[in-house]
Amino acid sequence: MKARAGWSRVARMSGQAVLTLASIVVLVFLLVRLIPGDPVKVILGVEYTPEKAAALRAQLNLDKSIPEQFVAYIGGLLRGDLGQSTAQRGRSVTDVIAGALPTTMSLVIAGILLGVIVGTTLGLLAAISTRRGVDVTVRTWGMLSFSVPTFLVALLLIFVFALSLRILPAGGWPNAWPDNLLYLILPAIALSVHLATAISRTVRQGAIDTMGQQHMEAAFARGLPPRLLNLRHVLPNSVLPVLTIVGISFGTLLTGAIIVEAVFGIPGLGAEMTRAVGRRDYPVVQGIALVTGVVVVLSSFVVESLYTFVDPRARTL
Amino acid sequence: MTTESSVGSPLLEVQGLHVRLGGREVIDDVSFSIKRGDSLALVGESGSGKTVTARVVTGLIDRIGGVVTSGRVVFDGQELRQGDNQQWAAIRGRRMALVPQASLSSLDPVMRVGKQLAETVSVLDAGADVRPRSLELLEQVHMPRPQEVLRAFPHELSGGMRQRVMIALALAGRPELIVADEPTTALDVTVQAGILRLLGELRRETGMTLLMIAHDLAVVGLVSDEVAVMRSGRLLESGATATVLSTPEHAYTKALLAARPEASKPGAPLAVLDRETGELRAPAALPSVATDGAVVLTVKDATVTYRHASSPALAPVSLDIQAGASIGLVGESGSGKTTLGRVIVGALRPTTGEVLVHGKTWQEVRGRNPIRRDVQMIFQDPYGSLTPWRTPRQAVAEVLQRWRGLSRSASLAQAGDLLDEVGLPRLTFDKLPRQLSGGQCQRVGIARALASEPRLIVADEPTSSLDISAQAQILNLLMSLRASHGLSLVLISHDLSVIRHMTDTALVMKNGVVVERGPSTKLFTDPDDEYTRQLVAATPVLDSVPGVTP
């Protein structure tokens, strides 16, 4: 019965996720139509001739009524067709995104893993250490790293590890696994710094709260050794909020990835995005906005569902 | 496990204990001892130092920053040192175990009960077969369906079952001494009776020694051979439980006993200890105003079903409340007594049926309609029901300003008169709630309810979070106000003694259904319903409270 309650919660959340996705699709569709001015004129620029304009208009479906355009757009989406790039002739939007998405996702996921591992460890250490210095160090580090912008962190990393120590590449991206793992290290660190700080603060507070609870004292009074208390009771109780943070941060991390990609010269979604915006490549902008939205909605859905299975109390809510 | 030579000598001896905590001396020269196999209960009200003493005995005092300044604790001939991890590693759980207060948070909420038991068994009872031993422990505490309990998470168990798990965990290391810190405080009476019976049984079966902390003398009488009464960090009186309860020597012990509702005739003022003179006396009964007996409020076939709930929280109930009447709603948690109380004051709209005040339902009485003044409520949590940054005077004046159309300054002055009437010390009128005691906060809540000149007051467990002496004072106050103002009172309580003392008629509720209703005295002496009988039997009372003449 309890398990069924958990599944019905997941079902309810997937309903919400589908609704959110639908509104993202509508918003992204309206995005291009609502931008003032004629996109065709902007795209063609000096090459503008009425014939070329008419042809492009037909290619972009802009010669039809808005409802017809919407139907065509949805039809395209269902077939996985996001249109043609106007700047990179001959490439479909799907193609552009498919080329860049894996790079960005590997950067974001590496950043999350690093942030979670480093953040949780530091937070737990700060909370359980009996030496005051550990706590103070972790908190000072957190404050410092929180106040330094991501691009500066990236530049500092390049300066120390690439230019001074010469142990890691300063940037670039060999398009081959596993060579690119080496090129992922510094960008992932740069991306994870803020996340790690947020997580370490939450874990530290969570651990301190947990340690003050009656069940911890009861377990202590039963004679359970401190190591077991920390690993089996403090840790599971204080990492629950980490899931929420990761879920909330996913969107921010994708945005952060754009900057990190720019600094390290990584050909990811961010690089495609900036290029597309600069060249007024509306179909690509539209496609990337859609994919980013979908990824964020899906990730927070996954996180919320995970919650249901990690925290037994969430199943009955 | 037990060294034969030590039989007969004290297992636990506390000598001249002094403890400082938060800059104050909270334990002042406390000494007692327990022989192996015996039981001792430390009894006192909040702030008496009973829990601090238990923390010293279990080596937990340094965790809350307390320091033993002098005196010693000797366990089986060995002096216990706070913070000596090596020494405690051999004692904690293995030779001495703690059963904490019953609450949801005494088990790890994200770990299955079976895993928590297994982990404790494998640490304390190395070499034991974990699963059979876990089941054996659960059977030892008479846990129904132990296999299922092992797979359950703590929040899926009832309060009584969780407390049985805590006792099973305490037994895992086969300890010689069990320290139980208010093991039944938050539990329903019938559940409490079961837990107390279990503790007594375990003591007989295993020969373990028990140090119990309690605030209720009647509970102590059920489990412990000896009792020690504490107040303000001092041990006032100790001896055999029967002797102390029947012929108390210290004035404070007498006061504790006399303050119990069953010590006085129903409706008579309860005896209260005068702090200055140390005398025990009951206030004279106030002259009462005549009431016309007209109906103030009618509940007609009201039911409540909460959203997503499979069964109603309140089955159809009808009730006429006459002027000057005093009605008790009694039952255990989940019985629907608070739901009915909230329906009466209009805080909750009945799903079907209606509540009529002056011929109108609560839905028709909105905003500034003066009918709203007629029914007021007093809440269970004295601190939580006051705005933290408002002084008692401001809290009461707000109501006066709204209903009596007084100016700000006039209402502040009149608030003072009301606070005087409920017996709040003048010094506290302009303090903040957190600077007041629980009893004082409850007085403010009563003054605030009176400020609108109501005809009916619904009091939801007004004394359940108060000490017994504060309870006696608040009950006295409610009785005298009822008499002098001609108020009707609906009193919600889990405590049968309080209901019997305070009300003329009572409704006994269980799972949202009124199982029995009638004159209060009859319900508690000659109940018709089986459940009422169980409740009466489970309620701990002192059979012969030493006589106090009002």
Coordinates of N, CA and C in Angstrom, one line a residue, chain A residues 2 211 213-225 228-229 232-234 236-237 240 310-316, chain B residues 55 60 63 92-94 96 98 100-101 103 105-112 115-116 119-120 123-124 153 155-156 166 169:
Chain A
K2 N 1.9 1.2 0.8 CA 2.8 2.3 0.9 C 3.5 2.6 -0.4
M211 N 22.6 15.6 14.3 CA 23.3 15.2 15.5 C 22.6 15.7 16.7
Q213 N 19.5 15.6 17.2 CA 18.2 14.9 17.4 C 18.2 13.8 18.4
Q214 N 17.0 13.5 18.9 CA 16.9 12.5 20.0 C 17.4 11.2 19.5
H215 N 17.1 10.8 18.3 CA 17.5 9.4 17.9 C 19.0 9.3 17.8
M216 N 19.7 10.4 17.6 CA 21.2 10.3 17.6 C 21.7 10.0 19.0
E217 N 21.1 10.8 20.0 CA 21.6 10.6 21.3 C 21.2 9.2 21.9
A218 N 20.0 8.8 21.4 CA 19.5 7.4 21.9 C 20.5 6.4 21.3
A219 N 20.9 6.5 20.1 CA 21.9 5.6 19.5 C 23.2 5.7 20.2
F220 N 23.6 6.9 20.5 CA 24.9 7.1 21.2 C 24.8 6.4 22.6
A221 N 23.7 6.6 23.3 CA 23.6 6.0 24.6 C 23.5 4.5 24.5
R222 N 23.1 3.9 23.4 CA 23.1 2.5 23.2 C 24.5 1.9 23.1
G223 N 25.5 2.8 22.9 CA 26.9 2.4 22.8 C 27.3 2.2 21.3
L224 N 26.6 2.7 20.3 CA 27.0 2.6 19.0 C 28.3 3.4 18.7
P225 N 29.3 2.9 18.1 CA 30.5 3.7 17.9 C 30.3 4.9 17.0
L228 N 30.1 4.6 13.1 CA 28.9 4.0 12.6 C 27.8 5.1 12.7
L229 N 27.8 5.9 13.7 CA 26.8 6.9 13.9 C 26.9 7.9 12.7
R232 N 26.2 5.9 9.1 CA 24.9 5.3 8.9 C 23.7 6.2 9.3
H233 N 23.9 7.1 10.2 CA 22.8 7.9 10.6 C 22.9 9.4 10.2
V234 N 24.1 10.0 10.5 CA 24.2 11.4 10.1 C 24.2 11.6 8.6
P236 N 23.1 9.7 5.9 CA 21.8 9.6 5.1 C 20.8 10.7 5.5
N237 N 20.8 11.1 6.7 CA 19.8 12.1 7.1 C 20.1 13.5 6.6
L240 N 19.8 14.3 2.2 CA 18.5 14.4 1.5 C 18.4 15.7 0.8
V310 N 14.1 7.7 -1.7 CA 15.2 7.9 -0.8 C 14.6 8.2 0.6
D311 N 13.6 9.0 0.7 CA 13.0 9.4 2.0 C 11.7 8.6 2.2
P312 N 11.7 7.7 3.1 CA 10.5 6.9 3.3 C 9.3 7.7 3.6
R313 N 9.5 8.9 4.3 CA 8.4 9.6 4.7 C 7.7 10.3 3.5
A314 N 8.4 10.6 2.4 CA 7.8 11.2 1.3 C 6.8 10.3 0.6
R315 N 6.9 9.0 0.8 CA 6.0 8.1 0.1 C 4.5 8.2 0.6
T316 N 4.4 8.6 1.8 CA 3.0 8.7 2.4 C 2.4 10.0 2.3
Chain B
R55 N 20.9 12.2 33.2 CA 22.0 12.5 32.2 C 23.4 12.2 32.8
L60 N 25.7 11.5 29.9 CA 25.4 12.3 28.7 C 25.3 13.8 29.1
R63 N 27.2 16.4 27.0 CA 26.7 16.7 25.6 C 25.8 17.9 25.6
R92 N 28.1 1.6 28.1 CA 26.9 2.0 27.3 C 26.3 0.9 26.6
G93 N 25.0 0.7 26.8 CA 24.3 -0.4 26.1 C 24.5 -1.7 26.6
R94 N 25.8 -2.0 27.1 CA 26.1 -3.3 27.5 C 25.7 -3.6 29.0
M96 N 24.5 -0.6 30.9 CA 23.5 0.4 31.3 C 22.9 0.9 30.0
L98 N 19.5 3.2 28.1 CA 18.6 4.3 28.3 C 17.4 4.1 27.4
P100 N 14.6 6.5 26.1 CA 14.3 7.9 26.1 C 12.8 8.2 26.1
Q101 N 12.5 9.4 26.2 CA 11.1 9.8 26.2 C 10.4 9.3 24.9
S103 N 8.8 9.5 21.7 CA 8.5 10.5 20.7 C 8.9 9.9 19.3
S105 N 10.9 11.0 17.3 CA 12.3 11.2 16.9 C 13.3 10.3 17.6
S106 N 12.8 9.3 18.4 CA 13.8 8.5 19.1 C 14.4 7.4 18.2
L107 N 13.8 7.2 17.0 CA 14.4 6.3 16.0 C 14.8 7.1 14.8
D108 N 15.8 6.6 14.1 CA 16.3 7.2 12.8 C 15.1 7.1 11.8
P109 N 14.6 8.3 11.3 CA 13.4 8.2 10.5 C 13.7 7.6 9.1
V110 N 14.9 7.5 8.6 CA 15.1 7.0 7.3 C 15.7 5.6 7.2
M111 N 15.7 4.9 8.4 CA 16.2 3.6 8.4 C 15.1 2.6 8.9
R112 N 15.0 1.5 8.3 CA 14.0 0.5 8.7 C 14.3 0.0 10.2
K115 N 16.7 -2.8 10.6 CA 18.1 -2.4 10.4 C 18.7 -1.8 11.6
Q116 N 17.9 -1.0 12.3 CA 18.3 -0.3 13.5 C 18.5 -1.3 14.6
E119 N 21.7 -3.4 13.7 CA 23.0 -2.7 13.9 C 23.3 -2.7 15.4
T120 N 22.3 -2.5 16.2 CA 22.5 -2.4 17.6 C 22.9 -3.8 18.2
V123 N 26.5 -4.7 17.3 CA 27.5 -4.0 18.0 C 27.6 -4.5 19.5
L124 N 26.4 -4.7 20.1 CA 26.4 -5.0 21.5 C 26.4 -6.5 21.8
F153 N 9.3 1.4 8.6 CA 10.0 2.6 9.0 C 9.3 3.1 10.2
H155 N 8.0 5.9 11.1 CA 6.8 6.7 11.1 C 5.6 5.8 10.8
E156 N 5.8 4.5 10.4 CA 4.7 3.7 10.1 C 4.1 3.0 11.4
M166 N 12.0 0.9 21.3 CA 13.1 1.6 22.1 C 13.5 0.7 23.3
L169 N 15.5 -2.2 22.0 CA 16.9 -1.7 21.7 C 17.7 -1.6 23.0

